[in-house]
PDB file of C-alpha atoms and ligand atoms in Angstrom:
ATOM      1  CA  MET N   1     -86.904-130.827-110.115  1.00 90.00           C
ATOM      2  CA  LEU N   2     -86.574-127.251-111.180  1.00 94.00           C
ATOM      3  CA  GLY N   3     -85.792-125.691-107.726  1.00 93.00           C
ATOM      4  CA  TYR N   4     -87.574-122.741-106.233  1.00 94.00           C
ATOM      5  CA  GLY N   5     -89.369-120.282-108.455  1.00 95.00           C
ATOM      6  CA  VAL N   6     -91.441-117.286-108.585  1.00 95.00           C
ATOM      7  CA  GLY N   7     -94.795-116.431-110.621  1.00 96.00           C
ATOM      8  CA  LEU N   8     -93.848-113.917-113.290  1.00 96.00           C
ATOM      9  CA  ARG N   9     -95.888-110.808-113.016  1.00 94.00           C
ATOM     10  CA  ARG N  10     -96.190-107.856-115.176  1.00 93.00           C
ATOM     11  CA  GLN N  11     -94.767-105.435-112.500  1.00 94.00           C
ATOM     12  CA  HIS N  12     -91.520-107.288-112.564  1.00 96.00           C
ATOM     13  CA  TYR N  13     -90.961-107.736-116.465  1.00 96.00           C
ATOM     14  CA  SER N  14     -88.291-105.080-116.633  1.00 95.00           C
ATOM     15  CA  HIS N  15     -86.622-106.080-113.520  1.00 96.00           C
ATOM     16  CA  VAL N  16     -86.423-109.688-114.592  1.00 96.00           C
ATOM     17  CA  LEU N  17     -85.141-108.830-118.092  1.00 96.00           C
ATOM     18  CA  GLU N  18     -82.700-106.244-117.101  1.00 96.00           C
ATOM     19  CA  THR N  19     -81.066-107.727-113.890  1.00 96.00           C
ATOM     20  CA  ARG N  20     -81.631-111.465-114.469  1.00 96.00           C
ATOM     21  CA  PRO N  21     -82.191-112.082-110.789  1.00 96.00           C
ATOM     22  CA  LYS N  22     -81.134-115.380-108.995  1.00 94.00           C
ATOM     23  CA  VAL N  23     -84.117-117.491-109.130  1.00 95.00           C
ATOM     24  CA  ASP N  24     -84.415-121.104-110.367  1.00 95.00           C
ATOM     25  CA  TRP N  25     -87.486-120.670-112.647  1.00 96.00           C
ATOM     26  CA  PHE N  26     -90.567-118.898-113.542  1.00 97.00           C
ATOM     27  CA  GLU N  27     -94.149-119.939-113.796  1.00 98.00           C
ATOM     28  CA  VAL N  28     -96.193-117.839-116.295  1.00 98.00           C
ATOM     29  CA  ILE N  29    -100.033-117.501-116.714  1.00 97.00           C
ATOM     30  CA  SER N  30    -100.615-119.118-120.090  1.00 97.00           C
ATOM     31  CA  GLU N  31    -103.403-117.026-121.043  1.00 96.00           C
ATOM     32  CA  ASN N  32    -101.379-113.686-120.706  1.00 95.00           C
ATOM     33  CA  PHE N  33     -99.131-115.020-123.691  1.00 96.00           C
ATOM     34  CA  MET N  34    -101.898-116.335-125.926  1.00 94.00           C
ATOM     35  CA  VAL N  35    -101.600-113.331-128.219  1.00 90.00           C
ATOM     36  CA  GLU N  36    -100.525-112.685-131.730  1.00 87.00           C
ATOM     37  CA  GLY N  37     -97.406-110.875-130.821  1.00 82.00           C
ATOM     38  CA  GLY N  38     -96.026-107.732-129.259  1.00 90.00           C
ATOM     39  CA  ARG N  39     -94.557-107.027-125.852  1.00 92.00           C
ATOM     40  CA  PRO N  40     -95.827-110.030-123.965  1.00 93.00           C
ATOM     41  CA  LEU N  41     -94.255-112.592-126.354  1.00 96.00           C
ATOM     42  CA  GLU N  42     -91.033-110.528-126.457  1.00 96.00           C
ATOM     43  CA  VAL N  43     -90.909-110.608-122.610  1.00 96.00           C
ATOM     44  CA  LEU N  44     -91.504-114.268-122.513  1.00 97.00           C
ATOM     45  CA  GLU N  45     -88.766-114.997-125.024  1.00 97.00           C
ATOM     46  CA  GLY N  46     -86.446-112.883-123.025  1.00 97.00           C
ATOM     47  CA  VAL N  47     -87.457-114.712-119.808  1.00 97.00           C
ATOM     48  CA  ARG N  48     -87.226-118.180-121.470  1.00 98.00           C
ATOM     49  CA  ALA N  49     -83.653-117.462-122.822  1.00 97.00           C
ATOM     50  CA  ASN N  50     -82.457-117.345-119.277  1.00 96.00           C
ATOM     51  CA  TYR N  51     -84.709-119.634-117.090  1.00 97.00           C
ATOM     52  CA  PRO N  52     -86.894-122.734-117.183  1.00 97.00           C
ATOM     53  CA  ILE N  53     -90.597-121.979-117.361  1.00 98.00           C
ATOM     54  CA  VAL N  54     -93.866-123.737-116.569  1.00 98.00           C
ATOM     55  CA  MET N  55     -97.134-122.659-118.079  1.00 98.00           C
ATOM     56  CA  HIS N  56     -99.956-122.290-115.609  1.00 98.00           C
ATOM     57  CA  GLY N  57    -103.492-121.750-116.950  1.00 97.00           C
ATOM     58  CA  VAL N  58    -106.806-120.538-115.548  1.00 96.00           C
ATOM     59  CA  SER N  59    -109.180-121.253-118.304  1.00 95.00           C
ATOM     60  CA  MET N  60    -109.236-124.989-119.229  1.00 97.00           C
ATOM     61  CA  SER N  61    -112.346-125.472-117.096  1.00 97.00           C
ATOM     62  CA  ILE N  62    -111.600-129.237-116.899  1.00 98.00           C
ATOM     63  CA  GLY N  63    -114.572-129.812-114.648  1.00 98.00           C
ATOM     64  CA  SER N  64    -117.250-128.128-116.673  1.00 97.00           C
ATOM     65  CA  THR N  65    -120.023-130.027-118.721  1.00 97.00           C
ATOM     66  CA  ASP N  66    -119.633-127.671-121.624  1.00 97.00           C
ATOM     67  CA  PRO N  67    -117.388-129.239-124.397  1.00 97.00           C
ATOM     68  CA  LEU N  68    -113.685-128.757-124.016  1.00 97.00           C
ATOM     69  CA  ASN N  69    -112.552-125.387-125.849  1.00 97.00           C
ATOM     70  CA  ARG N  70    -110.489-126.861-128.801  1.00 97.00           C
ATOM     71  CA  ASP N  71    -109.360-123.362-129.949  1.00 97.00           C
ATOM     72  CA  TYR N  72    -107.881-122.645-126.533  1.00 97.00           C
ATOM     73  CA  LEU N  73    -106.195-126.134-126.340  1.00 97.00           C
ATOM     74  CA  ARG N  74    -104.645-125.468-129.880  1.00 97.00           C
ATOM     75  CA  GLN N  75    -103.383-122.095-128.741  1.00 97.00           C
ATOM     76  CA  LEU N  76    -102.084-123.643-125.519  1.00 97.00           C
ATOM     77  CA  ARG N  77    -100.246-126.358-127.580  1.00 97.00           C
ATOM     78  CA  ASP N  78     -98.679-123.780-129.905  1.00 96.00           C
ATOM     79  CA  LEU N  79     -97.408-121.716-127.119  1.00 97.00           C
ATOM     80  CA  ALA N  80     -95.894-124.843-125.544  1.00 97.00           C
ATOM     81  CA  GLN N  81     -94.258-125.836-128.695  1.00 96.00           C
ATOM     82  CA  ARG N  82     -92.671-122.367-129.118  1.00 96.00           C
ATOM     83  CA  PHE N  83     -91.567-122.141-125.378  1.00 97.00           C
ATOM     84  CA  GLU N  84     -90.989-125.529-124.247  1.00 97.00           C
ATOM     85  CA  PRO N  85     -92.235-125.270-120.640  1.00 98.00           C
ATOM     86  CA  ALA N  86     -91.181-128.076-118.347  1.00 97.00           C
ATOM     87  CA  TRP N  87     -94.978-128.714-117.999  1.00 97.00           C
ATOM     88  CA  ILE N  88     -98.348-127.387-118.242  1.00 98.00           C
ATOM     89  CA  SER N  89    -100.795-127.085-115.261  1.00 98.00           C
ATOM     90  CA  ASP N  90    -104.349-125.913-114.608  1.00 98.00           C
ATOM     91  CA  HIS N  91    -106.839-126.392-111.867  1.00 98.00           C
ATOM     92  CA  LEU N  92    -109.209-129.028-110.747  1.00 98.00           C
ATOM     93  CA  CYS N  93    -112.227-126.886-111.044  1.00 98.00           C
ATOM     94  CA  TRP N  94    -114.874-125.440-113.410  1.00 97.00           C
ATOM     95  CA  THR N  95    -114.948-121.830-114.441  1.00 96.00           C
ATOM     96  CA  GLY N  96    -118.310-121.722-116.360  1.00 94.00           C
ATOM     97  CA  VAL N  97    -121.115-123.584-117.892  1.00 94.00           C
ATOM     98  CA  GLY N  98    -123.648-123.028-120.626  1.00 94.00           C
ATOM     99  CA  GLY N  99    -121.174-120.798-122.551  1.00 91.00           C
ATOM    100  CA  ARG N 100    -120.850-118.366-119.560  1.00 93.00           C
ATOM    101  CA  ASN N 101    -117.472-117.766-118.084  1.00 92.00           C
ATOM    102  CA  LEU N 102    -117.757-116.991-114.210  1.00 91.00           C
ATOM    103  CA  HIS N 103    -114.096-116.015-113.987  1.00 89.00           C
ATOM    104  CA  ASP N 104    -113.729-117.942-110.767  1.00 94.00           C
ATOM    105  CA  LEU N 105    -112.090-121.399-109.883  1.00 96.00           C
ATOM    106  CA  LEU N 106    -115.236-123.342-108.702  1.00 96.00           C
ATOM    107  CA  PRO N 107    -115.047-126.549-106.828  1.00 97.00           C
ATOM    108  CA  LEU N 108    -116.589-129.821-108.043  1.00 98.00           C
ATOM    109  CA  PRO N 109    -118.890-132.316-106.229  1.00 98.00           C
ATOM    110  CA  TYR N 110    -116.577-135.238-105.039  1.00 98.00           C
ATOM    111  CA  THR N 111    -118.410-138.194-106.704  1.00 98.00           C
ATOM    112  CA  GLU N 112    -117.639-141.126-108.791  1.00 98.00           C
ATOM    113  CA  GLU N 113    -119.475-139.570-111.738  1.00 98.00           C
ATOM    114  CA  ALA N 114    -117.476-136.309-111.593  1.00 98.00           C
ATOM    115  CA  ILE N 115    -114.240-138.437-111.465  1.00 98.00           C
ATOM    116  CA  ARG N 116    -115.197-140.300-114.608  1.00 98.00           C
ATOM    117  CA  HIS N 117    -116.047-137.024-116.391  1.00 98.00           C
ATOM    118  CA  VAL N 118    -112.831-135.229-115.510  1.00 98.00           C
ATOM    119  CA  VAL N 119    -110.698-138.136-116.071  1.00 98.00           C
ATOM    120  CA  ALA N 120    -111.937-138.485-119.698  1.00 98.00           C
ATOM    121  CA  ARG N 121    -111.333-134.740-120.200  1.00 98.00           C
ATOM    122  CA  ILE N 122    -107.938-134.858-118.826  1.00 98.00           C
ATOM    123  CA  ARG N 123    -106.960-137.814-121.189  1.00 98.00           C
ATOM    124  CA  ASP N 124    -108.283-135.761-124.115  1.00 98.00           C
ATOM    125  CA  VAL N 125    -106.424-132.693-123.169  1.00 98.00           C
ATOM    126  CA  GLN N 126    -103.170-134.734-122.712  1.00 98.00           C
ATOM    127  CA  ASP N 127    -103.644-136.234-126.085  1.00 97.00           C
ATOM    128  CA  MET N 128    -104.260-132.917-127.681  1.00 96.00           C
ATOM    129  CA  LEU N 129    -101.315-131.137-125.887  1.00 97.00           C
ATOM    130  CA  GLU N 130     -99.151-134.301-126.529  1.00 94.00           C
ATOM    131  CA  ARG N 131     -97.990-134.166-122.900  1.00 95.00           C
ATOM    132  CA  PRO N 132     -99.164-134.800-119.549  1.00 95.00           C
ATOM    133  CA  ILE N 133    -100.600-132.023-117.398  1.00 98.00           C
ATOM    134  CA  LEU N 134    -100.675-131.167-113.759  1.00 98.00           C
ATOM    135  CA  ILE N 135    -103.911-130.463-111.948  1.00 98.00           C
ATOM    136  CA  GLU N 136    -103.987-128.245-108.978  1.00 98.00           C
ATOM    137  CA  ASN N 137    -106.229-128.356-106.021  1.00 98.00           C
ATOM    138  CA  VAL N 138    -108.212-125.165-105.498  1.00 97.00           C
ATOM    139  CA  SER N 139    -109.361-123.386-102.418  1.00 97.00           C
ATOM    140  CA  SER N 140    -113.089-123.532-101.598  1.00 96.00           C
ATOM    141  CA  TYR N 141    -115.835-121.871 -99.632  1.00 96.00           C
ATOM    142  CA  MET N 142    -118.792-124.145-100.147  1.00 94.00           C
ATOM    143  CA  ALA N 143    -119.235-127.902-100.598  1.00 95.00           C
ATOM    144  CA  PHE N 144    -121.702-130.042-102.447  1.00 97.00           C
ATOM    145  CA  ALA N 145    -124.249-132.103-100.614  1.00 97.00           C
ATOM    146  CA  ASP N 146    -123.881-134.719-103.314  1.00 96.00           C
ATOM    147  CA  SER N 147    -120.103-135.394-102.444  1.00 98.00           C
ATOM    148  CA  THR N 148    -119.460-138.966-101.441  1.00 98.00           C
ATOM    149  CA  MET N 149    -115.843-138.646-100.579  1.00 98.00           C
ATOM    150  CA  THR N 150    -113.137-136.256 -99.441  1.00 98.00           C
ATOM    151  CA  GLU N 151    -111.285-133.721-101.674  1.00 98.00           C
ATOM    152  CA  TRP N 152    -108.104-135.697-101.296  1.00 98.00           C
ATOM    153  CA  GLU N 153    -109.703-138.963-102.356  1.00 98.00           C
ATOM    154  CA  PHE N 154    -111.154-137.132-105.356  1.00 98.00           C
ATOM    155  CA  ILE N 155    -107.937-135.581-106.590  1.00 98.00           C
ATOM    156  CA  SER N 156    -106.059-138.688-105.906  1.00 98.00           C
ATOM    157  CA  ALA N 157    -108.417-140.937-107.973  1.00 98.00           C
ATOM    158  CA  ILE N 158    -108.483-138.525-110.832  1.00 98.00           C
ATOM    159  CA  ALA N 159    -104.625-138.110-110.904  1.00 98.00           C
ATOM    160  CA  ASN N 160    -104.299-142.016-110.848  1.00 98.00           C
ATOM    161  CA  GLU N 161    -106.868-142.667-113.366  1.00 98.00           C
ATOM    162  CA  ALA N 162    -106.108-139.867-115.918  1.00 98.00           C
ATOM    163  CA  ASP N 163    -102.279-140.588-115.268  1.00 97.00           C
ATOM    164  CA  CYS N 164    -101.535-136.985-114.729  1.00 98.00           C
ATOM    165  CA  GLY N 165     -99.521-134.956-112.238  1.00 98.00           C
ATOM    166  CA  ILE N 166    -100.646-133.014-109.130  1.00 98.00           C
ATOM    167  CA  LEU N 167     -99.728-129.353-108.493  1.00 98.00           C
ATOM    168  CA  LEU N 168    -100.227-129.287-104.756  1.00 98.00           C
ATOM    169  CA  ASP N 169    -101.049-125.750-103.517  1.00 97.00           C
ATOM    170  CA  ILE N 170    -100.245-125.811 -99.913  1.00 97.00           C
ATOM    171  CA  ASN N 171    -101.982-122.727 -99.091  1.00 97.00           C
ATOM    172  CA  ASN N 172    -105.055-123.880-100.681  1.00 97.00           C
ATOM    173  CA  ILE N 173    -105.021-127.010 -98.670  1.00 98.00           C
ATOM    174  CA  PHE N 174    -104.640-124.900 -95.417  1.00 98.00           C
ATOM    175  CA  VAL N 175    -107.524-122.497 -96.513  1.00 97.00           C
ATOM    176  CA  SER N 176    -109.926-125.280 -97.487  1.00 97.00           C
ATOM    177  CA  ALA N 177    -108.913-127.245 -94.216  1.00 97.00           C
ATOM    178  CA  PHE N 178    -110.139-124.053 -92.127  1.00 97.00           C
ATOM    179  CA  ASN N 179    -113.060-123.436 -94.248  1.00 97.00           C
ATOM    180  CA  HIS N 180    -114.348-127.047 -94.134  1.00 97.00           C
ATOM    181  CA  ARG N 181    -112.925-127.971 -90.814  1.00 96.00           C
ATOM    182  CA  PHE N 182    -110.866-130.924 -91.869  1.00 97.00           C
ATOM    183  CA  ASP N 183    -107.261-131.858 -90.949  1.00 98.00           C
ATOM    184  CA  ALA N 184    -104.789-130.608 -93.605  1.00 98.00           C
ATOM    185  CA  ASN N 185    -102.414-133.418 -92.478  1.00 97.00           C
ATOM    186  CA  ASP N 186    -104.948-136.026 -93.627  1.00 97.00           C
ATOM    187  CA  TYR N 187    -104.773-134.390 -97.011  1.00 98.00           C
ATOM    188  CA  LEU N 188    -101.083-134.390 -97.232  1.00 97.00           C
ATOM    189  CA  ASP N 189    -100.923-138.117 -95.872  1.00 96.00           C
ATOM    190  CA  ALA N 190    -103.432-139.295 -98.630  1.00 97.00           C
ATOM    191  CA  VAL N 191    -102.089-137.796-101.844  1.00 97.00           C
ATOM    192  CA  PRO N 192     -99.875-140.291-103.930  1.00 97.00           C
ATOM    193  CA  ALA N 193     -96.440-139.023-103.647  1.00 95.00           C
ATOM    194  CA  GLU N 194     -95.463-140.161-107.116  1.00 95.00           C
ATOM    195  CA  ARG N 195     -98.054-137.695-108.649  1.00 97.00           C
ATOM    196  CA  VAL N 196     -96.960-134.611-106.791  1.00 97.00           C
ATOM    197  CA  VAL N 197     -94.655-132.675-109.295  1.00 96.00           C
ATOM    198  CA  GLN N 198     -94.896-129.018-107.968  1.00 97.00           C
ATOM    199  CA  TYR N 199     -95.990-127.037-104.957  1.00 96.00           C
ATOM    200  CA  HIS N 200     -97.629-123.563-104.722  1.00 96.00           C
ATOM    201  CA  LEU N 201     -97.011-121.268-101.803  1.00 95.00           C
ATOM    202  CA  ALA N 202     -99.094-118.141-101.297  1.00 92.00           C
ATOM    203  CA  GLY N 203    -100.518-115.921 -98.640  1.00 91.00           C
ATOM    204  CA  HIS N 204    -104.277-115.489 -97.823  1.00 91.00           C
ATOM    205  CA  SER N 205    -106.460-113.284 -95.807  1.00 91.00           C
ATOM    206  CA  ASP N 206    -108.156-114.063 -92.432  1.00 92.00           C
ATOM    207  CA  HIS N 207    -111.627-113.057 -92.281  1.00 94.00           C
ATOM    208  CA  GLY N 208    -112.312-114.634 -88.889  1.00 94.00           C
ATOM    209  CA  THR N 209    -114.920-117.258 -89.811  1.00 95.00           C
ATOM    210  CA  TYR N 210    -113.309-118.150 -92.967  1.00 94.00           C
ATOM    211  CA  LEU N 211    -109.856-117.797 -94.915  1.00 93.00           C
ATOM    212  CA  LEU N 212    -109.985-116.144 -98.332  1.00 90.00           C
ATOM    213  CA  ASP N 213    -107.300-117.248-100.991  1.00 91.00           C
ATOM    214  CA  THR N 214    -106.249-113.778-102.036  1.00 90.00           C
ATOM    215  CA  HIS N 215    -102.476-114.122-102.877  1.00 90.00           C
ATOM    216  CA  ASP N 216    -101.910-110.649-101.413  1.00 86.00           C
ATOM    217  CA  HIS N 217     -99.954-111.404 -98.217  1.00 88.00           C
ATOM    218  CA  PRO N 218     -96.714-113.077 -97.252  1.00 92.00           C
ATOM    219  CA  VAL N 219     -97.072-116.857 -96.665  1.00 92.00           C
ATOM    220  CA  ARG N 220     -98.381-117.535 -93.279  1.00 94.00           C
ATOM    221  CA  ASP N 221     -96.284-119.405 -90.666  1.00 95.00           C
ATOM    222  CA  GLU N 222     -98.881-122.089 -90.393  1.00 95.00           C
ATOM    223  CA  VAL N 223     -98.489-122.760 -94.103  1.00 95.00           C
ATOM    224  CA  TRP N 224     -94.772-122.950 -93.894  1.00 95.00           C
ATOM    225  CA  THR N 225     -95.299-125.615 -91.353  1.00 96.00           C
ATOM    226  CA  LEU N 226     -97.584-127.413 -93.656  1.00 97.00           C
ATOM    227  CA  PHE N 227     -95.006-127.012 -96.240  1.00 96.00           C
ATOM    228  CA  GLU N 228     -92.383-128.622 -94.232  1.00 94.00           C
ATOM    229  CA  ARG N 229     -94.657-131.676 -93.520  1.00 95.00           C
ATOM    230  CA  ALA N 230     -95.144-131.951 -97.287  1.00 95.00           C
ATOM    231  CA  ALA N 231     -91.434-131.663 -97.960  1.00 92.00           C
ATOM    232  CA  ARG N 232     -90.762-134.649 -95.520  1.00 91.00           C
ATOM    233  CA  ARG N 233     -93.548-136.601 -97.156  1.00 93.00           C
ATOM    234  CA  PHE N 234     -92.884-135.900-100.787  1.00 92.00           C
ATOM    235  CA  GLY N 235     -89.207-135.092-100.728  1.00 86.00           C
ATOM    236  CA  ALA N 236     -87.814-132.281-102.829  1.00 84.00           C
ATOM    237  CA  VAL N 237     -90.467-130.938-105.327  1.00 93.00           C
ATOM    238  CA  SER N 238     -90.343-127.922-107.392  1.00 95.00           C
ATOM    239  CA  ALA N 239     -91.923-125.007-105.482  1.00 94.00           C
ATOM    240  CA  LEU N 240     -93.379-121.739-106.682  1.00 95.00           C
ATOM    241  CA  VAL N 241     -94.348-118.624-104.859  1.00 92.00           C
ATOM    242  CA  GLU N 242     -97.662-116.988-106.149  1.00 94.00           C
ATOM    243  CA  TRP N 243     -98.445-113.266-105.409  1.00 91.00           C
ATOM    244  CA  ASP N 244    -101.184-111.573-107.438  1.00 86.00           C
ATOM    245  CA  ASP N 245    -102.323-108.433-105.470  1.00 87.00           C
ATOM    246  CA  ASN N 246    -100.384-105.990-103.494  1.00 89.00           C
ATOM    247  CA  ILE N 247     -97.431-107.313-105.316  1.00 90.00           C
ATOM    248  CA  PRO N 248     -94.129-106.495-103.461  1.00 90.00           C
ATOM    249  CA  GLU N 249     -90.540-105.767-104.885  1.00 93.00           C
ATOM    250  CA  PHE N 250     -89.109-108.824-106.589  1.00 92.00           C
ATOM    251  CA  ALA N 251     -86.631-109.249-103.916  1.00 92.00           C
ATOM    252  CA  GLU N 252     -89.404-110.238-101.386  1.00 92.00           C
ATOM    253  CA  LEU N 253     -90.706-112.933-103.802  1.00 89.00           C
ATOM    254  CA  ALA N 254     -87.142-114.343-104.242  1.00 92.00           C
ATOM    255  CA  ASP N 255     -86.676-114.322-100.464  1.00 92.00           C
ATOM    256  CA  THR N 256     -89.798-116.534-100.033  1.00 90.00           C
ATOM    257  CA  ALA N 257     -88.514-118.869-102.836  1.00 90.00           C
ATOM    258  CA  ASP N 258     -85.119-118.847-100.820  1.00 90.00           C
ATOM    259  CA  ARG N 259     -86.931-119.799 -97.615  1.00 91.00           C
ATOM    260  CA  ALA N 260     -88.519-122.786 -99.350  1.00 91.00           C
ATOM    261  CA  ASN N 261     -85.092-123.945-100.484  1.00 90.00           C
ATOM    262  CA  ALA N 262     -83.725-123.441 -97.060  1.00 91.00           C
ATOM    263  CA  ILE N 263     -86.449-125.586 -95.652  1.00 90.00           C
ATOM    264  CA  PHE N 264     -85.437-128.421 -98.004  1.00 86.00           C
ATOM    265  CA  ASP N 265     -81.749-127.930 -97.249  1.00 84.00           C
ATOM    266  CA  SER N 266     -82.564-128.453 -93.525  1.00 85.00           C
ATOM    267  CA  LEU N 267     -84.503-131.612 -93.898  1.00 80.00           C
ATOM    268  CA  LYS N 268     -82.736-134.993 -94.081  1.00 70.00           C
ATOM    269  CA  ASN N 269     -84.004-138.436 -95.110  1.00 67.00           C
ATOM    270  CA  PRO N 270     -83.563-141.263 -92.738  1.00 63.00           C
ATOM    271  CA  ASP N 271     -80.069-142.066 -94.088  1.00 69.00           C
ATOM    272  CA  GLY N 272     -79.033-138.425 -93.022  1.00 67.00           C
ATOM    273  CA  ASP N 273     -78.786-137.300 -96.635  1.00 68.00           C
ATOM    274  CA  SER N 274     -80.324-134.136 -97.903  1.00 63.00           C
ATOM    275  CA  LEU N 275     -83.819-134.649 -99.292  1.00 63.00           C
ATOM    276  CA  LYS N 276     -82.622-132.898-102.494  1.00 60.00           C
ATOM    277  CA  LYS N 277     -80.630-136.119-103.194  1.00 54.00           C
ATOM    278  CA  SER N 278     -83.945-138.082-103.717  1.00 55.00           C
ATOM    279  CA  ALA N 279     -85.427-135.512-105.969  1.00 55.00           C
ATOM    280  CA  LYS N 280     -87.518-137.378-108.397  1.00 57.00           C
ATOM    281  CA  PRO N 281     -87.678-136.766-112.028  1.00 49.00           C
ATOM    282  CA  ALA N 282     -90.758-134.935-113.505  1.00 49.00           C
ATOM    283  CA  LEU N 283     -93.479-136.759-115.408  1.00 56.00           C
ATOM    284  CA  SER N 284     -92.614-139.086-118.038  1.00 49.00           C
ATOM    285  CA  ALA N 285     -93.451-137.927-121.523  1.00 45.00           C
ATOM    286  CA  ASP N 286     -95.253-141.121-122.276  1.00 47.00           C
ATOM    287  CA  HIS N 287     -98.450-140.485-120.273  1.00 42.00           C
ATOM    288  CA  ARG N 288    -100.547-142.851-122.360  1.00 36.00           C
ATOM    289  CA  SER N 289     -98.783-145.999-121.023  1.00 32.00           C
TER     290      SER N 289
HETATM  291 FE1  FE2 Q   1    -102.056-122.127-106.635  1.00 88.87          FE
END
């Protein structure tokens, strides 16, 4: 349990390094630091000296039918060996096919065939990185006619069979629930609690007939309500605020992390104790057991 963190963004590098703001941890975008040297790595060294970090990627393309990019995975492993993140995460999606990168996090068909395909690839990645990974649910705007199960059945089966963790993006559940007209509570009720290692919180834009996961607004009240429900179901799990456009002053991000903390503080388990007391350990290193 790392506590309540903030996504590290370029606009806040100097502020974080110079003032060491009170925040529990940072999530960094792995690809921003997969470089030979220079300012990004200096920044990461400075941040890592004072905070726990988690490495969050956008390029693994775990669902693609293209071969895994072994150069990318080697760079990811090297970066992790140097900076020792608490864990590494990426998205349950595909970002390209046939050698073309679409630069988007695209949903998969929810089928047994896709489960087998993704599970084998996650196991391969975990062996190569020598650690378990977390997979994140993405927001989506279309669905495959071939799907034979719900998204929550799909991600739960993959996490169980690949023996990996889940990064549960509460905002993405809310966005997809609206876009596909399912009940977000059904999603939360079905995900295996022992697999949930981290939450994401973010803001989205409302386009009337659909919601778009833009990470450019404050977290909406309805998403906070869903977050509270997740907290009751899963207990205290490391939470992280993402903000990628119209990025505010760092203080607003820190306030959002504090609000997540306050929600956990206000919740009690049936014995009347704080949920934080039941915080569970992160994934075991022995992911191949
Ligand atoms: Fe996310």
